[in-house]
Coordinates of C-alpha atoms in Angstrom, one line a residue:
M1 CA -13.9 -33.2 -15.3
F2 CA -14.0 -34.6 -18.8
E3 CA -17.8 -34.8 -19.2
Q4 CA -17.7 -33.0 -22.5
S5 CA -15.0 -35.3 -24.0
Y6 CA -17.3 -38.3 -24.7
A7 CA -18.6 -37.1 -28.0
D8 CA -20.2 -40.0 -29.7
G9 CA -21.8 -41.8 -26.7
G10 CA -21.8 -45.0 -28.8
S11 CA -21.2 -48.5 -27.6
M12 CA -18.4 -51.0 -28.5
A13 CA -19.4 -54.6 -28.4
A14 CA -17.0 -57.6 -28.2
G15 CA -15.1 -58.0 -31.4
E16 CA -15.8 -54.5 -32.7
E17 CA -12.8 -52.3 -33.6
T18 CA -12.5 -49.2 -31.4
Q19 CA -13.7 -46.0 -33.3
E20 CA -11.7 -42.8 -33.5
L21 CA -13.3 -39.7 -32.2
S22 CA -14.2 -36.9 -34.6
W23 CA -12.1 -33.9 -34.0
P24 CA -12.1 -30.4 -35.5
A25 CA -9.8 -29.9 -38.5
A26 CA -7.7 -27.4 -36.6
L27 CA -7.4 -26.5 -33.0
G28 CA -5.4 -24.0 -31.0
P29 CA -3.9 -22.1 -29.6
W30 CA -4.2 -23.6 -26.2
L31 CA -3.7 -22.0 -22.8
V32 CA -1.6 -24.2 -20.5
E33 CA -1.8 -23.3 -16.8
V34 CA 0.4 -25.0 -14.2
G35 CA -0.7 -24.7 -10.6
A36 CA 1.5 -25.7 -7.7
S37 CA 1.2 -25.1 -3.9
Q38 CA 3.5 -22.0 -4.1
Q39 CA 3.6 -21.2 -7.8
S40 CA 1.6 -20.8 -10.9
E41 CA 2.7 -20.4 -14.5
S42 CA 1.0 -20.2 -17.9
R43 CA 2.0 -20.6 -21.5
V44 CA 0.2 -20.5 -24.8
L45 CA 0.7 -23.6 -26.9
G46 CA 0.3 -23.2 -30.7
M47 CA -0.5 -25.8 -33.3
G48 CA 2.5 -28.2 -33.8
E49 CA 4.3 -26.8 -30.7
E50 CA 5.4 -28.9 -27.8
L51 CA 6.0 -28.1 -24.1
V52 CA 8.1 -30.1 -21.7
I53 CA 7.0 -29.6 -18.1
G54 CA 9.2 -30.4 -15.1
S55 CA 11.4 -29.2 -12.3
A56 CA 14.6 -29.1 -14.3
R57 CA 16.1 -25.8 -15.3
D58 CA 16.0 -26.7 -19.0
A59 CA 12.3 -27.6 -18.9
D60 CA 10.1 -25.4 -21.1
L61 CA 7.8 -24.8 -18.2
R62 CA 9.6 -25.2 -14.9
V63 CA 7.6 -26.3 -11.8
C64 CA 9.6 -25.7 -8.6
D65 CA 8.2 -28.7 -6.6
R66 CA 10.1 -31.7 -5.3
S67 CA 7.3 -34.0 -6.3
V68 CA 7.7 -33.1 -9.9
S69 CA 10.4 -34.9 -11.9
G70 CA 13.0 -33.0 -13.9
R71 CA 11.3 -33.8 -17.2
H72 CA 7.9 -34.9 -16.0
C73 CA 5.6 -34.8 -19.0
R74 CA 5.3 -33.5 -22.6
L75 CA 2.4 -31.7 -24.3
V76 CA 2.1 -31.6 -28.0
A77 CA -0.6 -29.6 -29.9
T78 CA -1.9 -31.7 -32.8
R79 CA -4.9 -31.6 -35.1
Q80 CA -6.3 -34.5 -33.0
G81 CA -6.0 -32.4 -29.8
V82 CA -3.2 -32.0 -27.2
E83 CA -1.2 -35.2 -26.7
L84 CA 0.0 -35.8 -23.2
S85 CA 2.9 -38.1 -22.5
D86 CA 4.6 -39.1 -19.2
L87 CA 8.4 -38.9 -19.7
G88 CA 9.1 -41.6 -17.1
S89 CA 8.3 -39.4 -14.1
R90 CA 8.6 -40.6 -10.5
N91 CA 5.1 -39.7 -9.3
G92 CA 3.3 -40.2 -12.6
V93 CA 0.6 -38.4 -14.5
F94 CA -3.0 -38.6 -13.4
V95 CA -6.0 -38.0 -15.7
G96 CA -9.2 -38.0 -13.7
R97 CA -8.6 -40.6 -11.0
A98 CA -6.3 -42.8 -13.0
R99 CA -2.6 -42.8 -13.7
T100 CA -1.7 -42.9 -17.4
T101 CA 1.4 -42.7 -19.6
H102 CA -0.2 -41.3 -22.8
C103 CA -3.5 -39.8 -23.8
V104 CA -5.0 -37.2 -26.1
L105 CA -7.0 -34.5 -24.2
P106 CA -10.4 -33.7 -25.7
D107 CA -11.1 -30.6 -27.7
S108 CA -12.6 -29.0 -24.5
G109 CA -9.3 -29.5 -22.7
G110 CA -8.9 -30.9 -19.2
V111 CA -6.9 -30.8 -16.0
V112 CA -4.3 -33.4 -15.2
V113 CA -2.1 -33.9 -12.0
I114 CA 1.7 -34.2 -12.0
G115 CA 3.1 -34.9 -8.6
A116 CA 1.6 -32.2 -6.3
A117 CA 0.8 -29.8 -9.2
T118 CA -1.9 -29.5 -11.8
V119 CA -1.8 -28.8 -15.5
A120 CA -4.9 -27.2 -16.9
V121 CA -5.3 -27.2 -20.7
R122 CA -8.1 -25.3 -22.5
P123 CA -8.7 -23.5 -25.8
Q124 CA -7.3 -20.0 -25.7
T125 CA -10.4 -17.9 -26.5
D126 CA -9.0 -14.7 -25.1
H127 CA -5.5 -14.0 -26.4
A128 CA -4.8 -11.3 -23.7
T129 CA -3.3 -12.7 -20.5
V130 CA -3.9 -10.9 -17.3
P131 CA -0.9 -10.1 -15.0
A132 CA -1.0 -11.4 -11.4
R133 CA -2.2 -8.9 -8.8
S134 CA -2.4 -9.6 -5.1
V135 CA -5.8 -9.3 -3.4
P136 CA -6.1 -9.8 0.4
G137 CA -7.6 -13.2 1.2
L138 CA -8.0 -14.3 -2.4
V139 CA -6.1 -17.5 -3.2
G140 CA -5.6 -18.7 -6.8
D141 CA -3.6 -17.6 -9.7
S142 CA -5.5 -19.0 -12.7
Q143 CA -6.4 -16.6 -15.5
V144 CA -10.0 -16.5 -14.4
M145 CA -9.0 -15.6 -10.9
R146 CA -6.5 -13.0 -12.2
R147 CA -9.4 -11.4 -13.9
V148 CA -11.3 -11.3 -10.6
A149 CA -8.3 -9.8 -8.9
D150 CA -7.9 -7.2 -11.7
A151 CA -11.6 -6.2 -11.3
V152 CA -11.2 -5.9 -7.5
H153 CA -8.3 -3.5 -7.9
R154 CA -10.1 -1.4 -10.6
Y155 CA -13.3 -1.1 -8.7
A156 CA -12.0 -0.7 -5.1
A157 CA -11.4 3.1 -5.2
L158 CA -14.7 3.9 -6.9
G159 CA -17.7 4.9 -5.0
R160 CA -20.4 3.2 -7.0
P161 CA -22.2 0.0 -5.8
V162 CA -20.7 -3.4 -6.7
L163 CA -22.7 -6.6 -7.1
I164 CA -20.8 -9.8 -6.5
Q165 CA -22.4 -12.9 -8.0
G166 CA -21.3 -16.5 -7.5
E167 CA -22.3 -19.9 -6.2
S168 CA -22.3 -20.6 -2.5
G169 CA -18.8 -21.1 -1.1
T170 CA -17.0 -19.2 -3.9
G171 CA -15.7 -16.4 -1.5
K172 CA -18.1 -13.5 -2.1
D173 CA -17.4 -12.2 1.4
V174 CA -13.7 -12.4 0.8
V175 CA -14.0 -10.2 -2.3
A176 CA -16.3 -7.7 -0.5
R177 CA -13.7 -7.4 2.3
A178 CA -10.9 -6.9 -0.2
L179 CA -12.8 -4.2 -2.0
H180 CA -13.0 -2.3 1.3
D181 CA -9.4 -3.0 2.3
L182 CA -8.1 -1.7 -1.0
S183 CA -10.5 1.3 -1.2
G184 CA -8.7 3.7 1.1
R185 CA -12.0 4.5 2.8
K186 CA -11.5 5.5 6.4
G187 CA -14.8 4.2 7.8
E188 CA -15.7 0.7 8.9
Y189 CA -16.5 -2.4 7.0
V190 CA -20.0 -3.5 8.1
P191 CA -21.2 -7.0 6.9
M192 CA -24.8 -7.8 7.1
N193 CA -26.7 -10.9 5.9
V194 CA -30.0 -9.4 5.0
G195 CA -31.5 -12.8 4.2
A196 CA -31.2 -13.7 7.9
V197 CA -32.9 -10.5 9.2
A198 CA -36.6 -10.8 10.2
E199 CA -38.9 -8.5 8.2
S200 CA -40.0 -6.7 11.4
L201 CA -36.5 -5.9 12.4
A202 CA -35.1 -5.0 9.0
D203 CA -35.8 -1.2 9.3
A204 CA -34.1 -0.9 12.6
E205 CA -31.1 -3.1 11.5
L206 CA -30.5 -1.2 8.3
F207 CA -31.5 2.4 9.3
G208 CA -31.3 2.4 13.1
H209 CA -33.8 3.8 15.6
R210 CA -34.0 6.6 18.1
R211 CA -34.8 6.4 21.8
G212 CA -38.5 5.9 22.4
A213 CA -39.3 5.1 18.8
F214 CA -41.1 1.9 20.0
T215 CA -41.6 -0.2 23.1
G216 CA -38.2 -1.4 24.3
A217 CA -36.2 1.3 22.5
V218 CA -34.6 2.6 25.7
E219 CA -31.7 4.2 23.8
S220 CA -30.8 5.2 20.3
R221 CA -29.1 2.7 18.0
E222 CA -27.2 3.3 14.8
G223 CA -28.2 1.1 11.8
A224 CA -25.9 -0.6 9.4
F225 CA -25.8 2.4 7.0
E226 CA -24.7 4.8 9.8
Q227 CA -22.1 2.3 11.1
A228 CA -20.7 2.2 7.6
H229 CA -20.4 6.0 7.1
R230 CA -17.3 6.7 5.1
G231 CA -16.8 3.0 4.9
T232 CA -18.4 0.0 3.2
L233 CA -21.7 -1.8 3.8
F234 CA -21.7 -5.4 2.6
L235 CA -25.2 -6.7 2.0
D236 CA -25.0 -10.5 1.7
E237 CA -27.9 -12.5 0.1
V238 CA -29.5 -9.3 -1.2
A239 CA -31.8 -11.3 -3.4
E240 CA -33.8 -12.3 -0.3
L241 CA -34.9 -8.7 0.5
S242 CA -38.6 -8.3 0.7
H243 CA -40.3 -5.9 -1.8
A244 CA -40.9 -3.4 1.0
M245 CA -37.3 -3.3 2.0
Q246 CA -36.2 -3.1 -1.7
V247 CA -38.2 0.1 -2.0
K248 CA -36.5 1.6 1.1
L249 CA -33.0 0.4 0.0
L250 CA -33.5 2.0 -3.4
R251 CA -34.2 5.4 -1.8
V252 CA -31.0 5.2 0.2
V253 CA -28.8 4.1 -2.7
E254 CA -30.2 6.9 -4.9
D255 CA -30.0 9.9 -2.5
G256 CA -27.7 8.7 0.3
Q257 CA -30.2 9.6 3.0
V258 CA -31.5 7.2 5.7
R259 CA -34.3 7.8 8.1
P260 CA -33.9 6.1 11.5
V261 CA -37.1 4.7 13.0
G262 CA -38.5 7.6 15.0
G263 CA -35.9 10.1 13.8
K264 CA -35.1 12.6 11.1
A265 CA -33.4 11.9 7.7
L266 CA -29.6 12.2 7.7
C267 CA -27.0 11.8 5.0
V268 CA -24.6 8.9 5.0
D269 CA -21.6 8.1 2.8
A270 CA -21.6 4.3 2.7
R271 CA -20.3 2.4 -0.3
V272 CA -22.7 -0.4 -0.9
V273 CA -21.4 -3.9 -1.9
S274 CA -24.0 -6.6 -2.3
A275 CA -23.7 -10.3 -3.0
T276 CA -26.0 -13.1 -4.1
W277 CA -25.8 -16.7 -5.3
A278 CA -29.0 -16.2 -7.3
A279 CA -29.1 -14.6 -10.7
L280 CA -30.7 -11.3 -10.0
S281 CA -31.6 -10.7 -13.6
D282 CA -33.7 -13.8 -13.5
R283 CA -35.4 -12.6 -10.3
V284 CA -36.2 -9.3 -12.1
K285 CA -37.8 -11.2 -15.0
Q286 CA -39.9 -13.2 -12.5
G287 CA -41.1 -10.1 -10.8
R288 CA -39.3 -11.0 -7.5
F289 CA -36.8 -8.2 -7.6
R290 CA -37.2 -4.5 -8.5
P291 CA -35.5 -3.7 -11.8
D292 CA -34.6 -0.2 -10.7
L293 CA -32.8 -1.5 -7.6
Y294 CA -31.1 -4.2 -9.6
H295 CA -29.7 -1.6 -12.0
R296 CA -28.5 0.5 -9.1
L297 CA -26.8 -2.3 -7.3
S298 CA -25.2 -3.8 -10.4
T299 CA -23.5 -0.6 -11.6
L300 CA -20.3 -2.7 -11.3
V301 CA -20.4 -6.5 -11.3
I302 CA -17.8 -9.2 -10.3
E303 CA -18.6 -12.8 -11.2
L304 CA -16.9 -15.4 -9.1
P305 CA -16.2 -18.7 -10.9
P306 CA -17.0 -22.0 -9.3
L307 CA -14.1 -24.1 -8.2
R308 CA -14.7 -26.7 -11.0
Q309 CA -13.8 -23.9 -13.5
R310 CA -10.5 -23.2 -11.8
R311 CA -9.1 -26.6 -10.8
S312 CA -5.5 -25.5 -11.4
D313 CA -5.9 -23.4 -8.2
I314 CA -6.6 -26.4 -6.0
P315 CA -2.9 -27.0 -5.0
Q316 CA -2.6 -23.4 -3.8
L317 CA -6.0 -23.6 -2.1
A318 CA -5.2 -26.9 -0.4
R319 CA -1.9 -25.6 0.9
Y320 CA -3.5 -22.5 2.3
L321 CA -6.4 -24.4 3.9
L322 CA -4.2 -27.1 5.4
E323 CA -1.9 -24.4 6.9
R324 CA -4.9 -22.9 8.6
H325 CA -5.5 -26.2 10.3
Q326 CA -1.8 -26.8 11.1
S327 CA -1.9 -25.5 14.7
E328 CA -4.7 -27.9 15.5
L329 CA -3.8 -31.0 13.4
G330 CA -0.1 -30.6 12.6
P331 CA 1.5 -30.3 9.2
R332 CA -0.1 -32.1 6.3
H333 CA 0.6 -32.5 2.6
L334 CA -1.2 -34.3 -0.3
A335 CA 0.0 -37.3 -2.1
P336 CA -0.3 -37.1 -5.9
A337 CA -3.2 -39.6 -6.0
A338 CA -5.0 -37.6 -3.3
L339 CA -4.6 -34.4 -5.3
A340 CA -5.9 -36.1 -8.4
R341 CA -9.0 -37.2 -6.5
L342 CA -9.6 -33.6 -5.4
V343 CA -9.1 -32.3 -8.9
A344 CA -11.5 -34.9 -10.4
Y345 CA -14.4 -33.9 -8.0
D346 CA -16.9 -31.3 -9.1
W347 CA -17.2 -29.3 -5.8
P348 CA -20.8 -28.3 -5.6
G349 CA -19.9 -26.5 -2.3
N350 CA -16.8 -24.9 -3.9
V351 CA -14.0 -23.6 -1.6
R352 CA -16.1 -24.0 1.5
E353 CA -16.6 -27.7 0.8
L354 CA -13.0 -28.1 -0.1
S355 CA -12.0 -26.7 3.3
G356 CA -14.3 -29.2 5.1
V357 CA -13.0 -32.2 3.0
L358 CA -9.4 -31.3 3.7
Y359 CA -10.0 -30.9 7.4
R360 CA -11.7 -34.4 7.5
A361 CA -8.9 -35.9 5.4
A362 CA -6.3 -34.4 7.7
V363 CA -8.1 -35.8 10.8
V364 CA -8.3 -39.4 9.4
S365 CA -4.7 -39.5 8.1
S366 CA -2.3 -41.1 10.5
G367 CA 0.7 -38.9 9.6
A368 CA 1.7 -35.9 7.6
R369 CA 0.8 -37.5 4.3
I370 CA -2.8 -37.4 3.1
D371 CA -3.4 -40.3 0.7
E372 CA -6.2 -40.9 -1.8
R373 CA -8.0 -43.2 0.7
H374 CA -8.2 -40.4 3.2
V375 CA -9.7 -38.1 0.6
H376 CA -12.2 -40.8 -0.3
E377 CA -13.3 -41.1 3.3
A378 CA -13.6 -37.3 3.6
L379 CA -15.7 -36.8 0.5
P380 CA -19.5 -36.9 0.9
S381 CA -21.1 -40.1 0.0
S382 CA -23.7 -38.4 -2.3
G383 CA -22.9 -36.6 -5.5
T384 CA -19.6 -38.4 -6.1
A385 CA -18.7 -41.0 -8.6
P386 CA -18.4 -44.5 -7.0
R387 CA -14.9 -45.5 -6.1
D388 CA -13.7 -48.2 -8.6
P389 CA -11.0 -50.5 -7.2
V390 CA -9.4 -50.7 -10.6
V391 CA -8.6 -47.0 -10.9
S392 CA -8.5 -45.8 -7.2
S393 CA -5.0 -47.1 -6.5
G394 CA -3.4 -44.8 -9.1
R395 CA -1.5 -47.6 -10.9
Q396 CA -1.5 -48.3 -14.6
V397 CA -4.7 -50.2 -15.6
T398 CA -4.2 -53.6 -17.5
V399 CA -6.0 -54.6 -20.6
D400 CA -8.0 -57.3 -18.7
E401 CA -9.1 -54.7 -16.1
A402 CA -10.2 -52.3 -18.8
R403 CA -12.2 -55.0 -20.4
V404 CA -13.9 -55.7 -17.1
L405 CA -14.9 -52.1 -16.9
L406 CA -16.2 -52.2 -20.4
E407 CA -18.3 -55.3 -19.7
Q408 CA -19.7 -53.6 -16.5
N409 CA -20.9 -50.7 -18.6
G410 CA -22.7 -52.8 -21.2
G411 CA -19.9 -52.5 -23.8
N412 CA -20.2 -48.7 -23.9
A413 CA -16.7 -47.3 -24.1
S414 CA -17.8 -43.7 -23.2
A415 CA -19.7 -44.9 -20.2
A416 CA -16.8 -47.0 -19.0
A417 CA -14.4 -44.1 -19.4
R418 CA -16.8 -41.8 -17.5
A419 CA -17.0 -44.4 -14.7
A420 CA -13.2 -44.5 -14.6
G421 CA -13.0 -40.7 -14.6
V422 CA -10.7 -40.6 -17.7
P423 CA -11.0 -39.4 -21.3
R424 CA -12.1 -42.0 -23.8
S425 CA -8.7 -41.8 -25.5
T426 CA -7.1 -43.0 -22.3
F427 CA -9.6 -45.8 -22.0
R428 CA -8.9 -46.9 -25.6
A429 CA -5.2 -46.9 -24.7
W430 CA -5.9 -49.2 -21.8
L431 CA -7.7 -51.6 -24.2
G432 CA -4.6 -51.7 -26.4
G433 CA -5.1 -48.8 -28.8
R434 CA -6.8 -50.1 -32.0
R435 CA -6.7 -53.7 -30.8
R436 CA -10.0 -55.4 -31.0
A437 CA -11.9 -55.5 -27.7
G438 CA -13.2 -59.1 -28.0

């Protein structure tokens, strides 16, 4: 989560005074997004301003969650970055996988956990905030997801093709379905994974066939385009189409006519929504995808962010996913340290992977509470940072324990902080501020 915060990469040997990081002369404003299981709020924090976050009515940013103390933490925007202080909260403040009382977030920002909520801090590059808009099936109220929801509403009623791009597991099928549901089109929503269709069957699957067109065609069959007449045809994994099928798809998208195998051409009114995890523009440069088809399909584009870029949505997503499993596994809720572990993970499989991890964690938990150790057991063994006994418990790390971490990483403070999953400023605080490390 804080990979960009370790700026100098230098080492700190025994007896050497800790070095201050080099920060920009002026920072801000900052966008602060608080995400809870049933709520999200955002504020802009200007230079010199402070923000008290908590569940009390007089908190500057109120979080309606029982796990959050009345005055849980304070953010102050300084020239050194955003200072974060725990105000004596009951459930603590987690930075990475460790509980801390005070730290300075790096100039790239970061995401911390307070109780069962997240606080995401990042530079405010776009001063226009987007209002929340409900989209069927779409969970998350971060600014980046609000922009996705806004695009879905603006594009839904239009007839031009939409290209949805995003990593595997980001919810491209959910967005495609929402585009149809909000479009007002009276026809069916027809999903088709074109990457899974054999080349020999692609013609018949997309365009249909007429009786007697080939051996075994004992009756006529509508293709996907005919089925989606006056509705929406969702072509998933469109980057995997063969060159021959790209030519045929281009013709249909251009003139709205399909020719069933063994039949005459007929007009169809199907809105085409396609999706891919691959960068189609790169495929075009490589000669693997026709540029004319690419420009037709990408008339309107929706980019879905990976989960690691919207960590403040994890509490809402976790609640939604755990409720889906409730009928089978019973009610479950996340302990603060468990949520911190989820937020610190990079999620290469995105929301699909989060769903699997939460299901496994719910299975191994003995009761309604999912603790950090349950999440640890549920996470995959590869692609995760090793679990360090010093920081995994969520307690305050002592100076001696921090020194052990420093020694284990060859005296390199940045490497030790990365191993602990915290900013270097937090690791320096564990060592005793500007106290010598010897």
